[in-house]
mmCIF file of C-alpha atoms (C1' of nucleotides) in Angstrom:
data_model
loop_
_atom_site.group_PDB
_atom_site.id
_atom_site.type_symbol
_atom_site.label_atom_id
_atom_site.label_comp_id
_atom_site.label_asym_id
_atom_site.label_seq_id
_atom_site.Cartn_x
_atom_site.Cartn_y
_atom_site.Cartn_z
ATOM 1 C CA UNK U 16 -96.340 -253.077 4.644
ATOM 2 C CA UNK U 17 -99.465 -254.735 3.510
ATOM 3 C CA UNK U 18 -102.340 -255.500 5.730
ATOM 4 C CA UNK U 19 -105.948 -256.263 5.560
ATOM 5 C CA UNK U 20 -108.776 -254.261 6.984
ATOM 6 C CA UNK U 21 -111.997 -256.107 7.424
ATOM 7 C CA UNK U 22 -115.097 -254.014 7.210
ATOM 8 C CA UNK U 23 -118.194 -254.679 9.217
ATOM 9 C CA UNK U 24 -121.498 -255.761 7.784
ATOM 10 C CA UNK U 25 -121.694 -252.915 5.347
ATOM 11 C CA UNK U 26 -118.662 -250.711 5.297
ATOM 12 C CA UNK U 27 -117.115 -250.563 8.722
ATOM 13 C CA UNK U 28 -113.398 -251.280 8.648
ATOM 14 C CA UNK U 29 -110.872 -251.833 11.352
ATOM 15 C CA UNK U 30 -107.177 -251.818 10.758
ATOM 16 C CA UNK U 31 -105.752 -255.026 12.200
ATOM 17 C CA UNK U 32 -103.232 -254.602 14.966
ATOM 18 C CA UNK U 33 -103.648 -250.859 15.012
ATOM 19 C CA UNK U 34 -105.207 -248.471 17.410
ATOM 20 C CA UNK U 35 -107.585 -246.048 15.845
ATOM 21 C CA UNK U 36 -106.189 -242.540 16.240
ATOM 22 C CA UNK U 37 -107.817 -240.644 19.085
ATOM 23 C CA UNK U 38 -110.909 -239.065 17.670
ATOM 24 C CA UNK U 39 -110.326 -235.935 19.740
ATOM 25 C CA UNK U 40 -106.964 -235.388 18.097
ATOM 26 C CA UNK U 41 -108.574 -235.525 14.670
ATOM 27 C CA UNK U 42 -111.353 -233.213 15.702
ATOM 28 C CA UNK U 43 -108.794 -230.693 16.887
ATOM 29 C CA UNK U 44 -107.128 -230.767 13.492
ATOM 30 C CA UNK U 45 -110.436 -230.079 11.768
ATOM 31 C CA UNK U 46 -111.336 -227.303 14.194
ATOM 32 C CA UNK U 47 -107.933 -225.776 13.543
ATOM 33 C CA UNK U 48 -108.717 -225.871 9.844
ATOM 34 C CA UNK U 49 -111.959 -223.991 10.420
ATOM 35 C CA UNK U 50 -110.210 -221.381 12.558
ATOM 36 C CA UNK U 51 -107.539 -220.852 9.897
ATOM 37 C CA UNK U 52 -110.293 -220.158 7.377
ATOM 38 C CA UNK U 53 -111.938 -217.730 9.783
ATOM 39 C CA UNK U 54 -114.991 -219.942 10.083
ATOM 40 C CA UNK U 55 -117.028 -220.392 13.224
ATOM 41 C CA UNK U 56 -116.906 -223.503 15.355
ATOM 42 C CA UNK U 57 -120.597 -224.049 15.942
ATOM 43 C CA UNK U 58 -122.174 -226.846 17.933
ATOM 44 C CA UNK U 59 -123.629 -228.234 14.707
ATOM 45 C CA UNK U 60 -120.247 -228.412 13.017
ATOM 46 C CA UNK U 61 -118.730 -229.912 16.134
ATOM 47 C CA UNK U 62 -121.385 -232.625 16.171
ATOM 48 C CA UNK U 63 -120.829 -233.409 12.507
ATOM 49 C CA UNK U 64 -117.059 -233.608 12.966
ATOM 50 C CA UNK U 65 -117.513 -235.861 15.975
ATOM 51 C CA UNK U 66 -119.920 -238.084 14.067
ATOM 52 C CA UNK U 67 -117.681 -238.291 11.006
ATOM 53 C CA UNK U 68 -114.483 -239.218 12.822
ATOM 54 C CA UNK U 69 -115.964 -240.976 15.827
ATOM 55 C CA UNK U 70 -115.681 -244.360 14.143
ATOM 56 C CA UNK U 71 -113.687 -245.816 11.273
ATOM 57 C CA UNK U 72 -116.802 -246.744 9.354
ATOM 58 C CA UNK U 73 -117.573 -245.417 5.904
ATOM 59 C CA UNK U 74 -120.774 -243.438 5.730
ATOM 60 C CA UNK U 75 -123.190 -241.617 3.463
ATOM 61 C CA UNK U 76 -124.349 -238.039 3.978
ATOM 62 C CA UNK U 77 -127.630 -239.377 5.304
ATOM 63 C CA UNK U 78 -125.896 -241.652 7.803
ATOM 64 C CA UNK U 79 -123.722 -238.775 8.929
ATOM 65 C CA UNK U 80 -126.837 -236.691 9.524
ATOM 66 C CA UNK U 81 -128.376 -239.462 11.579
ATOM 67 C CA UNK U 82 -125.220 -239.883 13.638
ATOM 68 C CA UNK U 83 -124.724 -236.155 14.188
ATOM 69 C CA UNK U 84 -128.318 -235.839 15.349
ATOM 70 C CA UNK U 85 -127.591 -238.313 18.143
ATOM 71 C CA UNK U 86 -125.236 -235.657 19.473
ATOM 72 C CA UNK U 87 -127.156 -232.518 18.508
ATOM 73 C CA UNK U 88 -130.722 -233.402 17.481
ATOM 74 C CA UNK U 89 -131.351 -230.117 15.693
ATOM 75 C CA UNK U 90 -128.607 -230.645 13.078
ATOM 76 C CA UNK U 91 -130.106 -230.288 9.620
ATOM 77 C CA UNK U 92 -129.406 -232.050 6.370
ATOM 78 C CA UNK U 93 -128.386 -228.744 4.808
ATOM 79 C CA UNK U 94 -125.704 -228.181 7.409
ATOM 80 C CA UNK U 95 -124.336 -231.667 6.852
ATOM 81 C CA UNK U 96 -124.054 -230.999 3.141
ATOM 82 C CA UNK U 97 -122.516 -227.586 3.789
ATOM 83 C CA UNK U 98 -120.003 -229.021 6.248
ATOM 84 C CA UNK U 99 -118.851 -232.045 4.237
ATOM 85 C CA UNK U 100 -116.749 -229.973 1.787
ATOM 86 C CA UNK U 101 -114.962 -228.394 4.753
ATOM 87 C CA UNK U 102 -114.026 -231.829 6.039
ATOM 88 C CA UNK U 103 -112.848 -232.969 2.617
ATOM 89 C CA UNK U 104 -110.605 -229.899 2.413
ATOM 90 C CA UNK U 105 -108.646 -231.092 5.416
ATOM 91 C CA UNK U 106 -107.682 -234.278 3.582
ATOM 92 C CA UNK U 107 -108.695 -236.283 6.666
ATOM 93 C CA UNK U 108 -111.910 -237.344 4.978
ATOM 94 C CA UNK U 109 -112.182 -238.590 1.404
ATOM 95 C CA UNK U 110 -115.124 -239.180 -0.825
ATOM 96 C CA UNK U 111 -115.121 -242.758 -2.069
ATOM 97 C CA UNK U 112 -115.737 -243.758 -5.638
ATOM 98 C CA UNK U 113 -117.764 -246.870 -5.006
ATOM 99 C CA UNK U 114 -120.077 -247.122 -7.941
ATOM 100 C CA UNK U 115 -123.083 -247.598 -5.738
ATOM 101 C CA UNK U 116 -125.956 -245.167 -5.922
ATOM 102 C CA UNK U 117 -124.987 -242.836 -3.111
ATOM 103 C CA UNK U 118 -121.633 -241.360 -2.264
ATOM 104 C CA UNK U 119 -119.635 -242.790 0.603
ATOM 105 C CA UNK U 120 -117.173 -240.981 2.791
ATOM 106 C CA UNK U 121 -114.055 -242.542 4.323
ATOM 107 C CA UNK U 122 -112.712 -241.021 7.576
ATOM 108 C CA UNK U 123 -109.622 -243.243 7.731
ATOM 109 C CA UNK U 124 -107.255 -240.894 5.952
ATOM 110 C CA UNK U 125 -106.379 -239.341 9.285
ATOM 111 C CA UNK U 126 -104.798 -242.584 10.431
ATOM 112 C CA UNK U 127 -103.827 -244.018 7.018
ATOM 113 C CA UNK U 128 -103.256 -241.186 4.561
ATOM 114 C CA UNK U 129 -102.269 -243.429 1.654
ATOM 115 C CA UNK U 130 -104.617 -246.358 1.882
ATOM 116 C CA UNK U 131 -106.416 -248.048 -0.980
ATOM 117 C CA UNK U 132 -109.561 -250.108 -1.421
ATOM 118 C CA UNK U 133 -110.388 -253.620 -2.470
ATOM 119 C CA UNK U 134 -114.053 -254.329 -3.104
ATOM 120 C CA UNK U 135 -115.246 -257.918 -3.051
ATOM 121 C CA UNK U 136 -117.763 -258.470 -5.838
ATOM 122 C CA UNK U 137 -119.101 -261.562 -4.093
ATOM 123 C CA UNK U 138 -119.843 -260.263 -0.624
ATOM 124 C CA UNK U 139 -119.754 -256.556 -1.460
ATOM 125 C CA UNK U 140 -117.453 -255.889 1.459
ATOM 126 C CA UNK U 141 -114.691 -253.342 1.283
ATOM 127 C CA UNK U 142 -111.145 -253.937 2.475
ATOM 128 C CA UNK U 143 -108.482 -251.302 2.974
ATOM 129 C CA UNK U 144 -104.798 -251.832 2.393
ATOM 130 C CA UNK U 145 -101.525 -249.948 2.123
ATOM 131 C CA UNK U 146 -98.474 -250.923 0.139
ATOM 132 C CA UNK U 147 -95.119 -249.185 -0.132
ATOM 133 C CA UNK U 148 -94.221 -250.741 -3.469
ATOM 134 C CA UNK U 149 -97.406 -249.545 -5.055
ATOM 135 C CA UNK U 150 -96.957 -246.102 -3.612
ATOM 136 C CA UNK U 151 -93.354 -245.829 -4.771
ATOM 137 C CA UNK U 152 -94.255 -246.874 -8.285
ATOM 138 C CA UNK U 153 -97.119 -244.386 -8.409
ATOM 139 C CA UNK U 154 -94.705 -241.637 -7.476
ATOM 140 C CA UNK U 155 -92.184 -242.743 -10.105
ATOM 141 C CA UNK U 156 -94.796 -242.726 -12.829
ATOM 142 C CA UNK U 157 -96.181 -239.383 -11.795
ATOM 143 C CA UNK U 158 -92.750 -237.757 -11.854
ATOM 144 C CA UNK U 159 -91.862 -239.446 -15.132
ATOM 145 C CA UNK U 160 -94.908 -237.770 -16.633
ATOM 146 C CA UNK U 161 -93.755 -234.387 -15.338
ATOM 147 C CA UNK U 162 -96.092 -234.038 -12.378
ATOM 148 C CA UNK U 163 -95.878 -233.896 -8.621
ATOM 149 C CA UNK U 164 -98.245 -236.377 -6.978
ATOM 150 C CA UNK U 165 -101.031 -234.971 -4.798
ATOM 151 C CA UNK U 166 -103.576 -237.721 -4.196
ATOM 152 C CA UNK U 167 -103.212 -241.356 -5.195
ATOM 153 C CA UNK U 168 -105.793 -244.062 -5.009
ATOM 154 C CA UNK U 169 -105.965 -247.667 -6.087
ATOM 155 C CA UNK U 170 -109.290 -249.369 -6.366
ATOM 156 C CA UNK U 171 -109.413 -253.086 -6.958
ATOM 157 C CA UNK U 172 -112.554 -255.038 -7.602
ATOM 158 C CA UNK U 173 -112.028 -258.706 -6.971
ATOM 159 C CA UNK U 174 -113.751 -262.003 -6.301
ATOM 160 C CA UNK U 175 -113.221 -264.340 -3.360
ATOM 161 C CA UNK U 176 -110.912 -267.156 -4.424
ATOM 162 C CA UNK U 177 -112.525 -269.283 -1.776
ATOM 163 C CA UNK U 178 -115.993 -268.751 -3.206
ATOM 164 C CA UNK U 179 -114.835 -270.153 -6.510
ATOM 165 C CA UNK U 180 -112.867 -273.018 -4.987
ATOM 166 C CA UNK U 181 -115.179 -274.079 -2.177
ATOM 167 C CA UNK U 182 -118.478 -272.657 -3.295
ATOM 168 C CA UNK U 183 -118.891 -270.202 -0.484
ATOM 169 C CA UNK U 184 -117.512 -266.808 0.484
ATOM 170 C CA UNK U 185 -115.925 -266.620 3.908
ATOM 171 C CA UNK U 186 -116.726 -262.924 4.082
ATOM 172 C CA UNK U 187 -120.408 -263.365 3.503
ATOM 173 C CA UNK U 188 -122.835 -263.055 6.408
ATOM 174 C CA UNK N 20 -94.668 -249.848 -20.883
ATOM 175 C CA UNK N 21 -95.441 -246.406 -19.692
ATOM 176 C CA UNK N 22 -96.746 -243.744 -21.928
ATOM 177 C CA UNK N 23 -98.650 -240.566 -21.820
ATOM 178 C CA UNK N 24 -102.007 -239.807 -23.301
ATOM 179 C CA UNK N 25 -102.814 -236.200 -23.753
ATOM 180 C CA UNK N 26 -106.457 -235.315 -23.634
ATOM 181 C CA UNK N 27 -107.973 -232.539 -25.677
ATOM 182 C CA UNK N 28 -109.428 -229.341 -24.298
ATOM 183 C CA UNK N 29 -111.753 -231.073 -21.909
ATOM 184 C CA UNK N 30 -111.341 -234.820 -21.815
ATOM 185 C CA UNK N 31 -110.305 -236.071 -25.227
ATOM 186 C CA UNK N 32 -107.272 -238.347 -25.052
ATOM 187 C CA UNK N 33 -105.069 -239.806 -27.720
ATOM 188 C CA UNK N 34 -102.618 -242.572 -27.092
ATOM 189 C CA UNK N 35 -99.259 -241.434 -28.419
ATOM 190 C CA UNK N 36 -97.731 -243.544 -31.158
ATOM 191 C CA UNK N 37 -100.763 -245.797 -31.312
ATOM 192 C CA UNK N 38 -103.486 -246.263 -33.808
ATOM 193 C CA UNK N 39 -106.927 -246.186 -32.314
ATOM 194 C CA UNK N 40 -108.542 -249.576 -32.755
ATOM 195 C CA UNK N 41 -110.933 -249.642 -35.649
ATOM 196 C CA UNK N 42 -114.238 -248.435 -34.335
ATOM 197 C CA UNK N 43 -116.085 -250.975 -36.477
ATOM 198 C CA UNK N 44 -114.276 -253.827 -34.788
ATOM 199 C CA UNK N 45 -115.354 -252.538 -31.387
ATOM 200 C CA UNK N 46 -118.914 -252.059 -32.516
ATOM 201 C CA UNK N 47 -118.999 -255.642 -33.708
ATOM 202 C CA UNK N 48 -117.939 -256.827 -30.282
ATOM 203 C CA UNK N 49 -120.713 -254.853 -28.644
ATOM 204 C CA UNK N 50 -123.300 -256.071 -31.142
ATOM 205 C CA UNK N 51 -122.130 -259.608 -30.479
ATOM 206 C CA UNK N 52 -122.694 -258.978 -26.771
ATOM 207 C CA UNK N 53 -126.256 -257.850 -27.449
ATOM 208 C CA UNK N 54 -126.942 -260.913 -29.622
ATOM 209 C CA UNK N 55 -125.596 -263.236 -26.916
ATOM 210 C CA UNK N 56 -128.034 -261.708 -24.465
ATOM 211 C CA UNK N 57 -130.864 -262.139 -26.948
ATOM 212 C CA UNK N 58 -131.306 -258.383 -27.247
ATOM 213 C CA UNK N 59 -132.250 -256.553 -30.426
ATOM 214 C CA UNK N 60 -129.840 -254.529 -32.479
ATOM 215 C CA UNK N 61 -131.913 -251.444 -33.126
ATOM 216 C CA UNK N 62 -130.868 -248.374 -35.090
ATOM 217 C CA UNK N 63 -130.912 -246.357 -31.860
ATOM 218 C CA UNK N 64 -128.541 -248.750 -30.097
ATOM 219 C CA UNK N 65 -126.323 -248.842 -33.151
ATOM 220 C CA UNK N 66 -126.130 -245.055 -33.193
ATOM 221 C CA UNK N 67 -125.279 -244.931 -29.491
ATOM 222 C CA UNK N 68 -122.566 -247.570 -29.874
ATOM 223 C CA UNK N 69 -121.135 -245.715 -32.846
ATOM 224 C CA UNK N 70 -121.176 -242.445 -30.936
ATOM 225 C CA UNK N 71 -119.594 -243.955 -27.831
ATOM 226 C CA UNK N 72 -116.697 -245.695 -29.559
ATOM 227 C CA UNK N 73 -116.310 -243.392 -32.554
ATOM 228 C CA UNK N 74 -113.675 -241.331 -30.774
ATOM 229 C CA UNK N 75 -111.343 -241.828 -27.853
ATOM 230 C CA UNK N 76 -112.805 -238.902 -25.958
ATOM 231 C CA UNK N 77 -114.419 -239.246 -22.544
ATOM 232 C CA UNK N 78 -118.052 -238.220 -22.482
ATOM 233 C CA UNK N 79 -121.089 -237.687 -20.281
ATOM 234 C CA UNK N 80 -124.495 -239.247 -20.896
ATOM 235 C CA UNK N 81 -125.686 -235.910 -22.258
ATOM 236 C CA UNK N 82 -122.758 -235.638 -24.671
ATOM 237 C CA UNK N 83 -123.384 -239.193 -25.828
ATOM 238 C CA UNK N 84 -127.003 -238.306 -26.528
ATOM 239 C CA UNK N 85 -125.940 -235.269 -28.533
ATOM 240 C CA UNK N 86 -123.437 -237.309 -30.540
ATOM 241 C CA UNK N 87 -125.835 -240.204 -31.162
ATOM 242 C CA UNK N 88 -128.464 -237.774 -32.398
ATOM 243 C CA UNK N 89 -126.087 -236.626 -35.110
ATOM 244 C CA UNK N 90 -126.408 -240.146 -36.464
ATOM 245 C CA UNK N 91 -130.039 -240.866 -35.611
ATOM 246 C CA UNK N 92 -131.835 -237.650 -34.601
ATOM 247 C CA UNK N 93 -134.739 -239.425 -32.934
ATOM 248 C CA UNK N 94 -132.568 -241.076 -30.244
ATOM 249 C CA UNK N 95 -133.939 -240.224 -26.816
ATOM 250 C CA UNK N 96 -132.260 -239.547 -23.525
ATOM 251 C CA UNK N 97 -134.053 -242.558 -22.017
ATOM 252 C CA UNK N 98 -132.574 -244.905 -24.590
ATOM 253 C CA UNK N 99 -129.102 -243.549 -23.941
ATOM 254 C CA UNK N 100 -129.500 -244.234 -20.226
ATOM 255 C CA UNK N 101 -130.949 -247.667 -20.939
ATOM 256 C CA UNK N 102 -128.119 -248.536 -23.312
ATOM 257 C CA UNK N 103 -125.177 -247.352 -21.230
ATOM 258 C CA UNK N 104 -125.345 -250.288 -18.778
ATOM 259 C CA UNK N 105 -125.217 -252.669 -21.745
ATOM 260 C CA UNK N 106 -122.013 -251.037 -22.943
ATOM 261 C CA UNK N 107 -120.491 -251.146 -19.473
ATOM 262 C CA UNK N 108 -121.248 -254.872 -19.291
ATOM 263 C CA UNK N 109 -118.943 -255.504 -22.240
ATOM 264 C CA UNK N 110 -116.008 -254.064 -20.324
ATOM 265 C CA UNK N 111 -115.109 -251.955 -23.358
ATOM 266 C CA UNK N 112 -116.563 -248.873 -21.707
ATOM 267 C CA UNK N 113 -115.929 -247.847 -18.104
ATOM 268 C CA UNK N 114 -117.550 -245.273 -15.919
ATOM 269 C CA UNK N 115 -114.932 -242.880 -14.593
ATOM 270 C CA UNK N 116 -114.691 -241.761 -11.016
ATOM 271 C CA UNK N 117 -113.742 -238.164 -11.625
ATOM 272 C CA UNK N 118 -115.195 -236.258 -8.749
ATOM 273 C CA UNK N 119 -116.819 -233.713 -11.014
ATOM 274 C CA UNK N 120 -120.535 -233.235 -10.921
ATOM 275 C CA UNK N 121 -121.573 -235.535 -13.737
ATOM 276 C CA UNK N 122 -120.383 -239.017 -14.555
ATOM 277 C CA UNK N 123 -117.904 -239.509 -17.355
ATOM 278 C CA UNK N 124 -117.502 -242.549 -19.532
ATOM 279 C CA UNK N 125 -114.209 -243.780 -20.983
ATOM 280 C CA UNK N 126 -114.329 -245.787 -24.234
ATOM 281 C CA UNK N 127 -110.606 -246.579 -24.303
ATOM 282 C CA UNK N 128 -110.794 -249.906 -22.513
ATOM 283 C CA UNK N 129 -111.237 -251.610 -25.872
ATOM 284 C CA UNK N 130 -107.734 -250.586 -26.910
ATOM 285 C CA UNK N 131 -106.147 -250.351 -23.446
ATOM 286 C CA UNK N 132 -107.942 -252.677 -21.026
ATOM 287 C CA UNK N 133 -105.724 -251.891 -18.052
ATOM 288 C CA UNK N 134 -105.112 -248.181 -18.268
ATOM 289 C CA UNK N 135 -105.138 -245.701 -15.418
ATOM 290 C CA UNK N 136 -105.747 -241.986 -15.020
ATOM 291 C CA UNK N 137 -103.717 -239.005 -13.946
ATOM 292 C CA UNK N 138 -105.673 -235.818 -13.384
ATOM 293 C CA UNK N 139 -103.810 -232.508 -13.423
ATOM 294 C CA UNK N 140 -105.147 -230.264 -10.688
ATOM 295 C CA UNK N 141 -103.716 -227.196 -12.427
ATOM 296 C CA UNK N 142 -105.099 -227.547 -15.940
ATOM 297 C CA UNK N 143 -107.795 -230.090 -15.143
ATOM 298 C CA UNK N 144 -106.687 -232.270 -18.010
ATOM 299 C CA UNK N 145 -106.711 -236.034 -17.803
ATOM 300 C CA UNK N 146 -103.866 -238.275 -18.911
ATOM 301 C CA UNK N 147 -104.014 -242.015 -19.376
ATOM 302 C CA UNK N 148 -101.183 -244.404 -18.681
ATOM 303 C CA UNK N 149 -100.365 -248.074 -18.370
ATOM 304 C CA UNK N 150 -97.658 -249.693 -16.303
ATOM 305 C CA UNK N 151 -96.711 -253.343 -15.965
ATOM 306 C CA UNK N 152 -95.050 -252.946 -12.571
ATOM 307 C CA UNK N 153 -98.128 -251.348 -11.090
ATOM 308 C CA UNK N 154 -100.336 -253.994 -12.567
ATOM 309 C CA UNK N 155 -98.142 -256.844 -11.322
ATOM 310 C CA UNK N 156 -98.064 -255.430 -7.806
ATOM 311 C CA UNK N 157 -101.827 -254.976 -7.780
ATOM 312 C CA UNK N 158 -102.230 -258.624 -8.693
ATOM 313 C CA UNK N 159 -99.788 -259.711 -5.975
ATOM 314 C CA UNK N 160 -101.623 -257.756 -3.329
ATOM 315 C CA UNK N 161 -105.011 -258.978 -4.422
ATOM 316 C CA UNK N 162 -103.923 -262.617 -4.288
ATOM 317 C CA UNK N 163 -102.152 -262.105 -0.964
ATOM 318 C CA UNK N 164 -105.479 -260.949 0.440
ATOM 319 C CA UNK N 165 -107.179 -264.076 -0.884
ATOM 320 C CA UNK N 166 -108.925 -262.632 -3.885
ATOM 321 C CA UNK N 167 -108.783 -262.939 -7.645
ATOM 322 C CA UNK N 168 -108.496 -259.535 -9.315
ATOM 323 C CA UNK N 169 -111.341 -258.451 -11.586
ATOM 324 C CA UNK N 170 -110.981 -254.721 -12.220
ATOM 325 C CA UNK N 171 -108.073 -252.545 -11.187
ATOM 326 C CA UNK N 172 -107.788 -248.803 -11.420
ATOM 327 C CA UNK N 173 -105.256 -246.255 -10.291
ATOM 328 C CA UNK N 174 -106.245 -242.644 -10.069
ATOM 329 C CA UNK N 175 -103.587 -240.044 -9.455
ATOM 330 C CA UNK N 176 -104.270 -236.397 -8.859
ATOM 331 C CA UNK N 177 -101.169 -234.333 -9.424
ATOM 332 C CA UNK N 178 -99.857 -230.857 -10.105
ATOM 333 C CA UNK N 179 -97.683 -229.719 -12.993
ATOM 334 C CA UNK N 180 -94.088 -229.543 -11.817
ATOM 335 C CA UNK N 181 -93.541 -226.925 -14.501
ATOM 336 C CA UNK N 182 -96.293 -224.700 -13.165
ATOM 337 C CA UNK N 183 -94.569 -224.581 -9.817
ATOM 338 C CA UNK N 184 -91.093 -224.132 -11.242
ATOM 339 C CA UNK N 185 -91.773 -221.740 -14.087
ATOM 340 C CA UNK N 186 -95.093 -220.232 -13.086
ATOM 341 C CA UNK N 187 -97.119 -221.607 -15.949
ATOM 342 C CA UNK N 188 -98.665 -224.919 -16.927
ATOM 343 C CA UNK N 189 -97.677 -226.237 -20.326
ATOM 344 C CA UNK N 190 -100.931 -228.147 -20.536
ATOM 345 C CA UNK N 191 -103.120 -225.130 -20.026
ATOM 346 C CA UNK N 192 -104.920 -223.616 -22.999
ATOM 347 C "C1'" DT L 26 -123.437 -206.241 17.921
ATOM 348 C "C1'" DT L 27 -123.017 -208.149 13.567
ATOM 349 C "C1'" DA L 28 -121.824 -211.119 10.175
ATOM 350 C "C1'" DC L 29 -121.798 -215.777 9.556
ATOM 351 C "C1'" DG L 30 -124.297 -220.077 10.199
ATOM 352 C "C1'" DT L 31 -128.553 -222.469 10.512
ATOM 353 C "C1'" DG L 32 -133.161 -224.902 9.546
ATOM 354 C "C1'" DC L 33 -136.693 -225.201 6.443
ATOM 355 C "C1'" DA L 34 -138.540 -226.109 2.158
ATOM 356 C "C1'" DA L 35 -138.326 -225.442 -2.509
ATOM 357 C "C1'" DA L 36 -135.477 -225.903 -6.442
ATOM 358 C "C1'" DC L 37 -132.161 -228.446 -9.037
ATOM 359 C "C1'" DC L 38 -130.344 -231.918 -12.011
ATOM 360 C "C1'" DG L 39 -128.831 -236.250 -13.455
ATOM 361 C "C1'" DT L 40 -131.090 -240.557 -13.788
ATOM 362 C "C1'" DT L 41 -134.978 -243.902 -13.746
ATOM 363 C "C1'" DT L 42 -139.518 -245.467 -14.870
ATOM 364 C "C1'" DG L 43 -144.634 -246.196 -16.487
ATOM 365 C "C1'" DC L 44 -147.044 -246.185 -20.409
ATOM 366 C "C1'" DA L 45 -148.749 -246.451 -25.035
ATOM 367 C "C1'" DC L 46 -146.873 -247.024 -29.445
ATOM 368 C "C1'" DC L 47 -143.342 -249.052 -32.661
ATOM 369 C "C1'" DA L 48 -140.350 -252.216 -35.047
ATOM 370 C "C1'" DA L 49 -136.596 -256.178 -35.106
ATOM 371 C "C1'" DT L 50 -136.772 -260.832 -35.307
ATOM 372 C "C1'" DA F 14 -147.134 -261.951 -35.149
ATOM 373 C "C1'" DT F 15 -144.846 -261.353 -31.091
ATOM 374 C "C1'" DT F 16 -142.407 -259.254 -27.704
ATOM 375 C "C1'" DG F 17 -138.827 -256.396 -26.618
ATOM 376 C "C1'" DG F 18 -137.499 -251.420 -27.538
ATOM 377 C "C1'" DT F 19 -138.649 -246.694 -27.916
ATOM 378 C "C1'" DG F 20 -140.025 -241.683 -26.931
ATOM 379 C "C1'" DC F 21 -142.282 -238.926 -23.876
ATOM 380 C "C1'" DA F 22 -142.962 -236.929 -19.653
ATOM 381 C "C1'" DA F 23 -143.465 -237.579 -14.989
ATOM 382 C "C1'" DA F 24 -141.229 -239.310 -10.943
ATOM 383 C "C1'" DC F 25 -137.232 -240.025 -8.223
ATOM 384 C "C1'" DG F 26 -133.349 -239.168 -4.999
ATOM 385 C "C1'" DG F 27 -129.370 -237.063 -3.679
ATOM 386 C "C1'" DT F 28 -127.659 -232.448 -3.362
ATOM 387 C "C1'" DT F 29 -127.907 -227.378 -3.487
ATOM 388 C "C1'" DT F 30 -129.862 -222.968 -2.469
ATOM 389 C "C1'" DG F 31 -132.867 -218.662 -1.031
ATOM 390 C "C1'" DC F 32 -134.600 -216.831 2.827
ATOM 391 C "C1'" DA F 33 -135.571 -215.278 7.431
ATOM 392 C "C1'" DC F 34 -134.016 -216.352 11.950
ATOM 393 C "C1'" DG F 35 -130.424 -217.540 15.345
ATOM 394 C "C1'" DT F 36 -125.906 -217.378 17.526
ATOM 395 C "C1'" DA F 37 -120.536 -217.472 17.903
ATOM 396 C "C1'" DA F 38 -117.071 -214.202 18.087
#
DNA sequence: TTACGTGCAAACCGTTTGCACCAAT
DNA sequence: ATTGGTGCAAACGGTTTGCACGTAA
């Protein structure tokens, strides 16, 4: 129950041997969330939702704006920032705690609700992985401490073994 | 190898049944780090180091400034921000990824280099814990993916079981 | 029709930086 | 004496917000 997800040049992942969940299905879930809250389904929000979940790539608020504008050019930065919290509420999008300057958002919680991150300090790429053992132990600990788990996240910073052994990082470039 | 660390009102932890490592010993390590880098040990830096590691409480940059000024009133915000990266470099201080507005810093990596965090969504308190099983599994996974682990961190958000069962949270107030 | 949502631009706030002065080595 | 460190205040950059207009329900 452990697999590797190779990101693209910057932060774009793809789960090996898996089909990315139909983006329309995810969008419907988000729209449903808006409806339940009595909020309006505007064309701007629709564009932002589409942009956020249209690929499996991590993104910043600015990148989301750019992408949403390809669908609805009039979308404003303010609306992106006002919509992001609504998406986070659904649990389908998470804010990542990369310690880079800007905040990154990860849309892959729709398809992999319990995934974790490994950040390569050599090539700066991000890999996603899931592991049942880890998850089970996290639950045990949480209950032992008298809590009920809500969100769990493991973040591992690591270095390429190959870089140290061979002098180059296979993930680089 | 699992224990609970109850924070104070906001973010102040204390490891149960453990003596907090002598703050002087930690300061010496940090000073040594500065010397190795050929940097000067000024009274401002000394005050900031003292303030950072003088208690086990988490803190923001602003709180660190306030605390350092109790020791050396002339310490400036700029110097705090310029010194923080030096402390992080030592590995004795970590920046926390609480998703609150401001960044928090955790000075407990001197005494507990591999500890993790559990955040109670009901009372907003933070607990620290260590676990060998978790750690071992993290290492396994990292190596299986072809990496050598550098930094590992588990962050669990959870709700008080007691709040749900009894209607109140024992950690509140 | 009428709130709610939007774009715009200004405000905000934590953090960084340029500069002239200061002090650890 | 030298050169890195400091305080100050301005700049910076991501995010939030007030306001008047627009539009989904």
